């Protein structure tokens, strides 16, 4: 079974323009993600997908595998454009703004698809430990059933009616926005119309649930910080010792 990791990277960003190329300890941020993904045991190939020649040139310069795409509305669509040209079985959608990502987290996410042919989509979750994260609409929460499949994703504080001082007693999780899909399921996803809850929450993974496709969710304890704004980059630098 062939598995490919695809890292969608775009230069234009309303909150942090050019962030894939921002200098992080002497390397473009996307290079940190690429090198980590290349160390994942479950991936046979890693590709950076972009529509910007500045990113293409930077990746070529550090010896990375990169493909140009046209303009795409979402990162998932960009991943699907590349995946459509491949003959792989499983595709990992790896965010280019997750420089703390570890190879074993990618392996953790892909393993359910490699072990169980019924699993179509897999993603990760982390325990929510602070009231600030529990309330934050930018921290996407996920609730799962006893089989480990997602019941719902939301920006709201779910499950509700939990005293914030008692978060440590309840299974409250944030969604980590990395995905692994069977290739054909990914291509089907991008052919579907957007769904009501997807539009209401602004969360495209709900399109799978609303079309009856289960999403398996695996817990990871390794902390991740997605770089959405310059302040996030400073937090990452402190963690990495820069």
PDB file of C-alpha atoms in Angstrom:
ATOM      1  CA  UNK A   1       0.000   0.000   0.000  1.00  0.00           C
ATOM      2  CA  UNK A   2       1.493   3.312  -1.116  1.00  0.00           C
ATOM      3  CA  UNK A   3       1.149   6.363   1.132  1.00  0.00           C
ATOM      4  CA  UNK A   4       1.988   9.933   0.128  1.00  0.00           C
ATOM      5  CA  UNK A   5       2.157  13.016   2.306  1.00  0.00           C
ATOM      6  CA  UNK A   6       1.127  16.260   0.611  1.00  0.00           C
ATOM      7  CA  UNK A   7       1.829  19.643   2.208  1.00  0.00           C
ATOM      8  CA  UNK A   8      -0.368  22.422   0.778  1.00  0.00           C
ATOM      9  CA  UNK A   9       1.455  25.758   0.941  1.00  0.00           C
ATOM     10  CA  UNK A  10       0.177  29.135  -0.201  1.00  0.00           C
ATOM     11  CA  UNK A  11       1.881  32.484   0.044  1.00  0.00           C
ATOM     12  CA  UNK A  12      -1.194  34.683   0.363  1.00  0.00           C
ATOM     13  CA  UNK A  13      -2.669  34.783   3.843  1.00  0.00           C
ATOM     14  CA  UNK A  14      -4.762  37.573   5.316  1.00  0.00           C
ATOM     15  CA  UNK A  15      -3.330  37.005   8.811  1.00  0.00           C
ATOM     16  CA  UNK A  16       0.295  36.138   7.934  1.00  0.00           C
ATOM     17  CA  UNK A  17       1.348  36.658   4.342  1.00  0.00           C
ATOM     18  CA  UNK A  18       4.251  34.512   3.193  1.00  0.00           C
ATOM     19  CA  UNK A  19       4.315  32.358   6.312  1.00  0.00           C
ATOM     20  CA  UNK A  20       5.551  29.129   4.601  1.00  0.00           C
ATOM     21  CA  UNK A  21       8.784  30.986   3.828  1.00  0.00           C
ATOM     22  CA  UNK A  22       9.211  32.796   7.142  1.00  0.00           C
ATOM     23  CA  UNK A  23      12.624  32.151   8.700  1.00  0.00           C
ATOM     24  CA  UNK A  24      12.503  29.698  11.576  1.00  0.00           C
ATOM     25  CA  UNK A  25      15.931  28.954  13.050  1.00  0.00           C
ATOM     26  CA  UNK A  26      17.624  29.436   9.703  1.00  0.00           C
ATOM     27  CA  UNK A  27      15.141  27.529   7.538  1.00  0.00           C
ATOM     28  CA  UNK A  28      11.836  28.335   5.852  1.00  0.00           C
ATOM     29  CA  UNK A  29       9.031  27.094   8.100  1.00  0.00           C
ATOM     30  CA  UNK A  30       7.718  24.750   5.414  1.00  0.00           C
ATOM     31  CA  UNK A  31      11.130  23.063   5.311  1.00  0.00           C
ATOM     32  CA  UNK A  32      10.787  22.073   8.975  1.00  0.00           C
ATOM     33  CA  UNK A  33       7.449  20.428   8.202  1.00  0.00           C
ATOM     34  CA  UNK A  34       8.771  18.746   5.052  1.00  0.00           C
ATOM     35  CA  UNK A  35      11.820  17.278   6.778  1.00  0.00           C
ATOM     36  CA  UNK A  36       9.723  15.967   9.644  1.00  0.00           C
ATOM     37  CA  UNK A  37       7.240  14.361   7.244  1.00  0.00           C
ATOM     38  CA  UNK A  38      10.080  12.720   5.323  1.00  0.00           C
ATOM     39  CA  UNK A  39      11.058  10.919   8.540  1.00  0.00           C
ATOM     40  CA  UNK A  40       7.609   9.317   8.969  1.00  0.00           C
ATOM     41  CA  UNK A  41       7.886   5.562   8.523  1.00  0.00           C
ATOM     42  CA  UNK A  42       4.403   5.262   6.991  1.00  0.00           C
ATOM     43  CA  UNK A  43       5.023   7.674   4.098  1.00  0.00           C
ATOM     44  CA  UNK A  44       6.617   6.568   0.850  1.00  0.00           C
ATOM     45  CA  UNK A  45       6.828  10.083  -0.590  1.00  0.00           C
ATOM     46  CA  UNK A  46       6.328  13.688   0.528  1.00  0.00           C
ATOM     47  CA  UNK A  47       5.280  16.505  -1.844  1.00  0.00           C
ATOM     48  CA  UNK A  48       4.803  20.211  -1.252  1.00  0.00           C
ATOM     49  CA  UNK A  49       1.906  21.584  -3.339  1.00  0.00           C
ATOM     50  CA  UNK A  50       1.823  25.307  -4.096  1.00  0.00           C
ATOM     51  CA  UNK A  51       0.585  27.838  -6.619  1.00  0.00           C
ATOM     52  CA  UNK A  52       3.320  30.360  -5.829  1.00  0.00           C
ATOM     53  CA  UNK A  53       6.677  30.437  -7.613  1.00  0.00           C
ATOM     54  CA  UNK A  54       8.408  31.912  -4.561  1.00  0.00           C
ATOM     55  CA  UNK A  55       7.522  28.826  -2.547  1.00  0.00           C
ATOM     56  CA  UNK A  56       8.356  26.560  -5.487  1.00  0.00           C
ATOM     57  CA  UNK A  57      11.799  28.124  -5.824  1.00  0.00           C
ATOM     58  CA  UNK A  58      12.506  27.966  -2.080  1.00  0.00           C
ATOM     59  CA  UNK A  59      11.579  24.282  -1.900  1.00  0.00           C
ATOM     60  CA  UNK A  60      13.672  23.493  -4.950  1.00  0.00           C
ATOM     61  CA  UNK A  61      16.592  25.305  -3.324  1.00  0.00           C
ATOM     62  CA  UNK A  62      16.560  23.083  -0.231  1.00  0.00           C
ATOM     63  CA  UNK A  63      16.094  19.963  -2.365  1.00  0.00           C
ATOM     64  CA  UNK A  64      12.454  19.295  -1.599  1.00  0.00           C
ATOM     65  CA  UNK A  65       9.851  17.609  -3.788  1.00  0.00           C
ATOM     66  CA  UNK A  66       7.398  20.269  -4.994  1.00  0.00           C
ATOM     67  CA  UNK A  67       4.570  20.493  -7.512  1.00  0.00           C
ATOM     68  CA  UNK A  68       2.777  23.549  -8.856  1.00  0.00           C
ATOM     69  CA  UNK A  69      -1.016  23.685  -8.813  1.00  0.00           C
ATOM     70  CA  UNK A  70      -3.486  26.238 -10.025  1.00  0.00           C
ATOM     71  CA  UNK A  71      -5.435  28.423  -7.637  1.00  0.00           C
ATOM     72  CA  UNK A  72      -7.469  26.426  -5.113  1.00  0.00           C
ATOM     73  CA  UNK A  73     -10.058  27.577  -2.610  1.00  0.00           C
ATOM     74  CA  UNK A  74      -8.801  25.313   0.195  1.00  0.00           C
ATOM     75  CA  UNK A  75      -5.753  23.320   1.168  1.00  0.00           C
ATOM     76  CA  UNK A  76      -7.735  20.112   0.789  1.00  0.00           C
ATOM     77  CA  UNK A  77      -8.540  20.962  -2.826  1.00  0.00           C
ATOM     78  CA  UNK A  78      -4.844  21.628  -3.441  1.00  0.00           C
ATOM     79  CA  UNK A  79      -3.960  18.235  -1.956  1.00  0.00           C
ATOM     80  CA  UNK A  80      -6.588  16.563  -4.131  1.00  0.00           C
ATOM     81  CA  UNK A  81      -5.232  18.210  -7.309  1.00  0.00           C
ATOM     82  CA  UNK A  82      -1.869  16.542  -6.690  1.00  0.00           C
ATOM     83  CA  UNK A  83      -3.351  13.260  -5.438  1.00  0.00           C
ATOM     84  CA  UNK A  84      -5.423  12.923  -8.607  1.00  0.00           C
ATOM     85  CA  UNK A  85      -2.203  12.536 -10.594  1.00  0.00           C
ATOM     86  CA  UNK A  86      -0.791   9.843  -8.289  1.00  0.00           C
ATOM     87  CA  UNK A  87      -1.350   6.100  -8.035  1.00  0.00           C
ATOM     88  CA  UNK A  88      -1.124   5.931  -4.251  1.00  0.00           C
ATOM     89  CA  UNK A  89      -3.631   4.327  -1.888  1.00  0.00           C
ATOM     90  CA  UNK A  90      -3.472   6.702   1.096  1.00  0.00           C
ATOM     91  CA  UNK A  91      -2.925  10.469   1.200  1.00  0.00           C
ATOM     92  CA  UNK A  92      -1.874  12.495   4.237  1.00  0.00           C
ATOM     93  CA  UNK A  93      -2.834  16.174   4.264  1.00  0.00           C
ATOM     94  CA  UNK A  94      -0.047  17.769   6.304  1.00  0.00           C
ATOM     95  CA  UNK A  95      -0.359  21.439   7.200  1.00  0.00           C
ATOM     96  CA  UNK A  96       2.666  23.524   6.281  1.00  0.00           C
ATOM     97  CA  UNK A  97       2.215  25.739   9.338  1.00  0.00           C
ATOM     98  CA  UNK A  98       2.785  22.978  11.927  1.00  0.00           C
ATOM     99  CA  UNK A  99       6.578  23.190  12.493  1.00  0.00           C
ATOM    100  CA  UNK A 100       6.366  21.221  15.768  1.00  0.00           C
ATOM    101  CA  UNK A 101       4.889  18.202  13.982  1.00  0.00           C
ATOM    102  CA  UNK A 102       6.695  14.946  14.787  1.00  0.00           C
ATOM    103  CA  UNK A 103       7.074  11.990  12.402  1.00  0.00           C
ATOM    104  CA  UNK A 104       5.450   9.620  14.895  1.00  0.00           C
ATOM    105  CA  UNK A 105       2.299  11.757  14.888  1.00  0.00           C
ATOM    106  CA  UNK A 106       1.984  11.222  11.151  1.00  0.00           C
ATOM    107  CA  UNK A 107       2.514   7.494  11.673  1.00  0.00           C
ATOM    108  CA  UNK A 108      -0.108   7.497  14.428  1.00  0.00           C
ATOM    109  CA  UNK A 109      -2.621   9.081  12.064  1.00  0.00           C
ATOM    110  CA  UNK A 110      -1.933   6.798   9.096  1.00  0.00           C
ATOM    111  CA  UNK A 111      -1.764   3.500  10.954  1.00  0.00           C
ATOM    112  CA  UNK A 112      -5.556   2.989  11.292  1.00  0.00           C
ATOM    113  CA  UNK A 113      -5.919   3.184   7.486  1.00  0.00           C
ATOM    114  CA  UNK A 114      -3.073   0.736   7.007  1.00  0.00           C
ATOM    115  CA  UNK A 115      -4.502  -1.683   9.572  1.00  0.00           C
ATOM    116  CA  UNK A 116      -8.215  -1.502   8.833  1.00  0.00           C
ATOM    117  CA  UNK A 117      -9.648  -1.319   5.284  1.00  0.00           C
ATOM    118  CA  UNK A 118     -12.922   0.060   6.651  1.00  0.00           C
ATOM    119  CA  UNK A 119     -11.293   3.281   7.891  1.00  0.00           C
ATOM    120  CA  UNK A 120     -11.653   5.939   5.193  1.00  0.00           C
ATOM    121  CA  UNK A 121     -10.497   9.096   6.975  1.00  0.00           C
ATOM    122  CA  UNK A 122      -8.376   9.623  10.072  1.00  0.00           C
ATOM    123  CA  UNK A 123      -7.291  12.672  12.060  1.00  0.00           C
ATOM    124  CA  UNK A 124      -5.858  13.605  15.466  1.00  0.00           C
ATOM    125  CA  UNK A 125      -7.075  15.149  18.711  1.00  0.00           C
ATOM    126  CA  UNK A 126      -5.460  16.546  21.864  1.00  0.00           C
ATOM    127  CA  UNK A 127      -6.812  17.045  25.353  1.00  0.00           C
ATOM    128  CA  UNK A 128      -8.069  20.546  26.146  1.00  0.00           C
ATOM    129  CA  UNK A 129      -6.539  21.522  29.470  1.00  0.00           C
ATOM    130  CA  UNK A 130      -7.295  25.229  29.899  1.00  0.00           C
ATOM    131  CA  UNK A 131     -10.511  27.267  30.141  1.00  0.00           C
ATOM    132  CA  UNK A 132      -9.071  29.684  27.563  1.00  0.00           C
ATOM    133  CA  UNK A 133      -8.840  26.924  24.929  1.00  0.00           C
ATOM    134  CA  UNK A 134     -12.234  25.552  25.913  1.00  0.00           C
ATOM    135  CA  UNK A 135     -13.855  28.944  25.237  1.00  0.00           C
ATOM    136  CA  UNK A 136     -11.760  29.922  22.197  1.00  0.00           C
ATOM    137  CA  UNK A 137     -13.728  29.682  18.935  1.00  0.00           C
ATOM    138  CA  UNK A 138     -10.419  29.336  17.072  1.00  0.00           C
ATOM    139  CA  UNK A 139      -9.744  26.090  18.936  1.00  0.00           C
ATOM    140  CA  UNK A 140     -11.900  23.504  17.167  1.00  0.00           C
ATOM    141  CA  UNK A 141     -13.353  20.919  19.520  1.00  0.00           C
ATOM    142  CA  UNK A 142     -14.249  17.330  18.646  1.00  0.00           C
ATOM    143  CA  UNK A 143     -16.379  14.720  20.390  1.00  0.00           C
ATOM    144  CA  UNK A 144     -16.046  11.033  19.556  1.00  0.00           C
ATOM    145  CA  UNK A 145     -17.973   7.830  20.195  1.00  0.00           C
ATOM    146  CA  UNK A 146     -16.732   4.715  21.974  1.00  0.00           C
ATOM    147  CA  UNK A 147     -15.277   3.397  18.701  1.00  0.00           C
ATOM    148  CA  UNK A 148     -13.100   6.477  18.296  1.00  0.00           C
ATOM    149  CA  UNK A 149     -15.115   7.990  15.455  1.00  0.00           C
ATOM    150  CA  UNK A 150     -16.060  11.666  15.402  1.00  0.00           C
ATOM    151  CA  UNK A 151     -19.610  12.585  16.368  1.00  0.00           C
ATOM    152  CA  UNK A 152     -19.149  16.292  15.661  1.00  0.00           C
ATOM    153  CA  UNK A 153     -16.611  19.095  15.305  1.00  0.00           C
ATOM    154  CA  UNK A 154     -17.395  22.601  16.511  1.00  0.00           C
ATOM    155  CA  UNK A 155     -15.904  25.944  17.368  1.00  0.00           C
ATOM    156  CA  UNK A 156     -18.282  26.052  20.328  1.00  0.00           C
ATOM    157  CA  UNK A 157     -17.384  24.795  23.799  1.00  0.00           C
ATOM    158  CA  UNK A 158     -18.436  21.161  23.438  1.00  0.00           C
ATOM    159  CA  UNK A 159     -19.374  19.136  25.301  1.00  0.00           C
ATOM    160  CA  UNK A 160     -21.230  21.928  27.069  1.00  0.00           C
ATOM    161  CA  UNK A 161     -22.176  22.513  30.712  1.00  0.00           C
ATOM    162  CA  UNK A 162     -18.720  21.626  32.000  1.00  0.00           C
ATOM    163  CA  UNK A 163     -17.392  23.743  34.840  1.00  0.00           C
ATOM    164  CA  UNK A 164     -14.153  25.197  33.543  1.00  0.00           C
ATOM    165  CA  UNK A 165     -12.406  24.432  36.824  1.00  0.00           C
ATOM    166  CA  UNK A 166     -13.167  20.746  36.262  1.00  0.00           C
ATOM    167  CA  UNK A 167     -11.876  20.351  32.703  1.00  0.00           C
ATOM    168  CA  UNK A 168      -9.322  17.831  33.926  1.00  0.00           C
ATOM    169  CA  UNK A 169     -12.157  15.452  34.884  1.00  0.00           C
ATOM    170  CA  UNK A 170     -13.845  15.346  31.469  1.00  0.00           C
ATOM    171  CA  UNK A 171     -12.754  14.155  28.014  1.00  0.00           C
ATOM    172  CA  UNK A 172     -12.671  17.511  26.218  1.00  0.00           C
ATOM    173  CA  UNK A 173     -10.540  17.472  23.067  1.00  0.00           C
ATOM    174  CA  UNK A 174      -9.310  19.902  20.449  1.00  0.00           C
ATOM    175  CA  UNK A 175      -9.014  18.837  16.847  1.00  0.00           C
ATOM    176  CA  UNK A 176      -5.550  18.772  15.301  1.00  0.00           C
ATOM    177  CA  UNK A 177      -6.064  19.713  11.660  1.00  0.00           C
ATOM    178  CA  UNK A 178      -4.096  16.945   9.955  1.00  0.00           C
ATOM    179  CA  UNK A 179      -5.822  14.264   7.895  1.00  0.00           C
ATOM    180  CA  UNK A 180      -5.163  10.939   6.258  1.00  0.00           C
ATOM    181  CA  UNK A 181      -7.580   9.685   3.602  1.00  0.00           C
ATOM    182  CA  UNK A 182      -7.956   6.858   1.190  1.00  0.00           C
ATOM    183  CA  UNK A 183      -7.203   8.505  -2.140  1.00  0.00           C
ATOM    184  CA  UNK A 184     -10.594   7.733  -3.704  1.00  0.00           C
ATOM    185  CA  UNK A 185     -12.395   9.090  -0.631  1.00  0.00           C
ATOM    186  CA  UNK A 186     -10.450  12.351  -0.850  1.00  0.00           C
ATOM    187  CA  UNK A 187     -11.314  12.741  -4.532  1.00  0.00           C
ATOM    188  CA  UNK A 188     -14.979  12.035  -3.783  1.00  0.00           C
ATOM    189  CA  UNK A 189     -14.940  14.655  -1.006  1.00  0.00           C
ATOM    190  CA  UNK A 190     -13.777  17.413  -3.338  1.00  0.00           C
ATOM    191  CA  UNK A 191     -16.540  16.552  -5.813  1.00  0.00           C
ATOM    192  CA  UNK A 192     -19.324  17.045  -3.238  1.00  0.00           C
ATOM    193  CA  UNK A 193     -21.177  20.299  -2.628  1.00  0.00           C
ATOM    194  CA  UNK A 194     -20.516  22.077   0.630  1.00  0.00           C
ATOM    195  CA  UNK A 195     -22.906  21.019   3.377  1.00  0.00           C
ATOM    196  CA  UNK A 196     -25.036  23.017   5.853  1.00  0.00           C
ATOM    197  CA  UNK A 197     -23.072  22.351   9.047  1.00  0.00           C
ATOM    198  CA  UNK A 198     -19.782  22.752   7.192  1.00  0.00           C
ATOM    199  CA  UNK A 199     -20.880  26.238   6.182  1.00  0.00           C
ATOM    200  CA  UNK A 200     -22.308  27.077   9.608  1.00  0.00           C
ATOM    201  CA  UNK A 201     -19.144  26.098  11.480  1.00  0.00           C
ATOM    202  CA  UNK A 202     -16.623  26.952   8.774  1.00  0.00           C
ATOM    203  CA  UNK A 203     -15.180  23.435   9.146  1.00  0.00           C
ATOM    204  CA  UNK A 204     -14.826  21.453   5.933  1.00  0.00           C
ATOM    205  CA  UNK A 205     -14.345  18.077   7.684  1.00  0.00           C
ATOM    206  CA  UNK A 206     -18.052  18.172   8.549  1.00  0.00           C
ATOM    207  CA  UNK A 207     -18.716  17.489   4.870  1.00  0.00           C
ATOM    208  CA  UNK A 208     -17.546  13.922   5.466  1.00  0.00           C
ATOM    209  CA  UNK A 209     -19.869  13.429   8.445  1.00  0.00           C
ATOM    210  CA  UNK A 210     -22.843  15.005   6.687  1.00  0.00           C
ATOM    211  CA  UNK A 211     -22.313  12.594   3.785  1.00  0.00           C
ATOM    212  CA  UNK A 212     -22.153   9.592   6.116  1.00  0.00           C
ATOM    213  CA  UNK A 213     -18.380   9.023   6.009  1.00  0.00           C
ATOM    214  CA  UNK A 214     -16.951   8.298   9.481  1.00  0.00           C
ATOM    215  CA  UNK A 215     -13.791  10.080  10.605  1.00  0.00           C
ATOM    216  CA  UNK A 216     -11.598   8.052  12.933  1.00  0.00           C
ATOM    217  CA  UNK A 217      -9.860  10.200  15.553  1.00  0.00           C
ATOM    218  CA  UNK A 218      -6.667   9.230  17.376  1.00  0.00           C
ATOM    219  CA  UNK A 219      -5.348  11.011  20.461  1.00  0.00           C
ATOM    220  CA  UNK A 220      -1.848  12.472  20.535  1.00  0.00           C
ATOM    221  CA  UNK A 221      -0.100  13.852  23.604  1.00  0.00           C
ATOM    222  CA  UNK A 222       2.628  15.686  21.700  1.00  0.00           C
ATOM    223  CA  UNK A 223       1.908  19.449  21.744  1.00  0.00           C
ATOM    224  CA  UNK A 224       1.376  21.225  18.441  1.00  0.00           C
ATOM    225  CA  UNK A 225       1.110  24.921  17.689  1.00  0.00           C
ATOM    226  CA  UNK A 226      -0.225  25.931  14.311  1.00  0.00           C
ATOM    227  CA  UNK A 227       1.330  29.195  13.110  1.00  0.00           C
ATOM    228  CA  UNK A 228      -1.604  31.409  12.150  1.00  0.00           C
ATOM    229  CA  UNK A 229      -0.190  34.812  13.143  1.00  0.00           C
ATOM    230  CA  UNK A 230       3.319  36.179  13.848  1.00  0.00           C
ATOM    231  CA  UNK A 231       2.813  35.787  17.607  1.00  0.00           C
ATOM    232  CA  UNK A 232       2.440  32.017  17.110  1.00  0.00           C
ATOM    233  CA  UNK A 233       5.823  31.944  15.402  1.00  0.00           C
ATOM    234  CA  UNK A 234       7.438  33.515  18.463  1.00  0.00           C
ATOM    235  CA  UNK A 235       5.905  30.810  20.673  1.00  0.00           C
ATOM    236  CA  UNK A 236       7.307  28.118  18.395  1.00  0.00           C
ATOM    237  CA  UNK A 237      10.747  29.708  18.468  1.00  0.00           C
ATOM    238  CA  UNK A 238      10.732  29.667  22.259  1.00  0.00           C
ATOM    239  CA  UNK A 239       9.793  25.987  22.306  1.00  0.00           C
ATOM    240  CA  UNK A 240      12.500  25.111  19.800  1.00  0.00           C
ATOM    241  CA  UNK A 241      15.024  27.136  21.749  1.00  0.00           C
ATOM    242  CA  UNK A 242      15.559  29.824  19.162  1.00  0.00           C
TER     243      UNK A 242
END
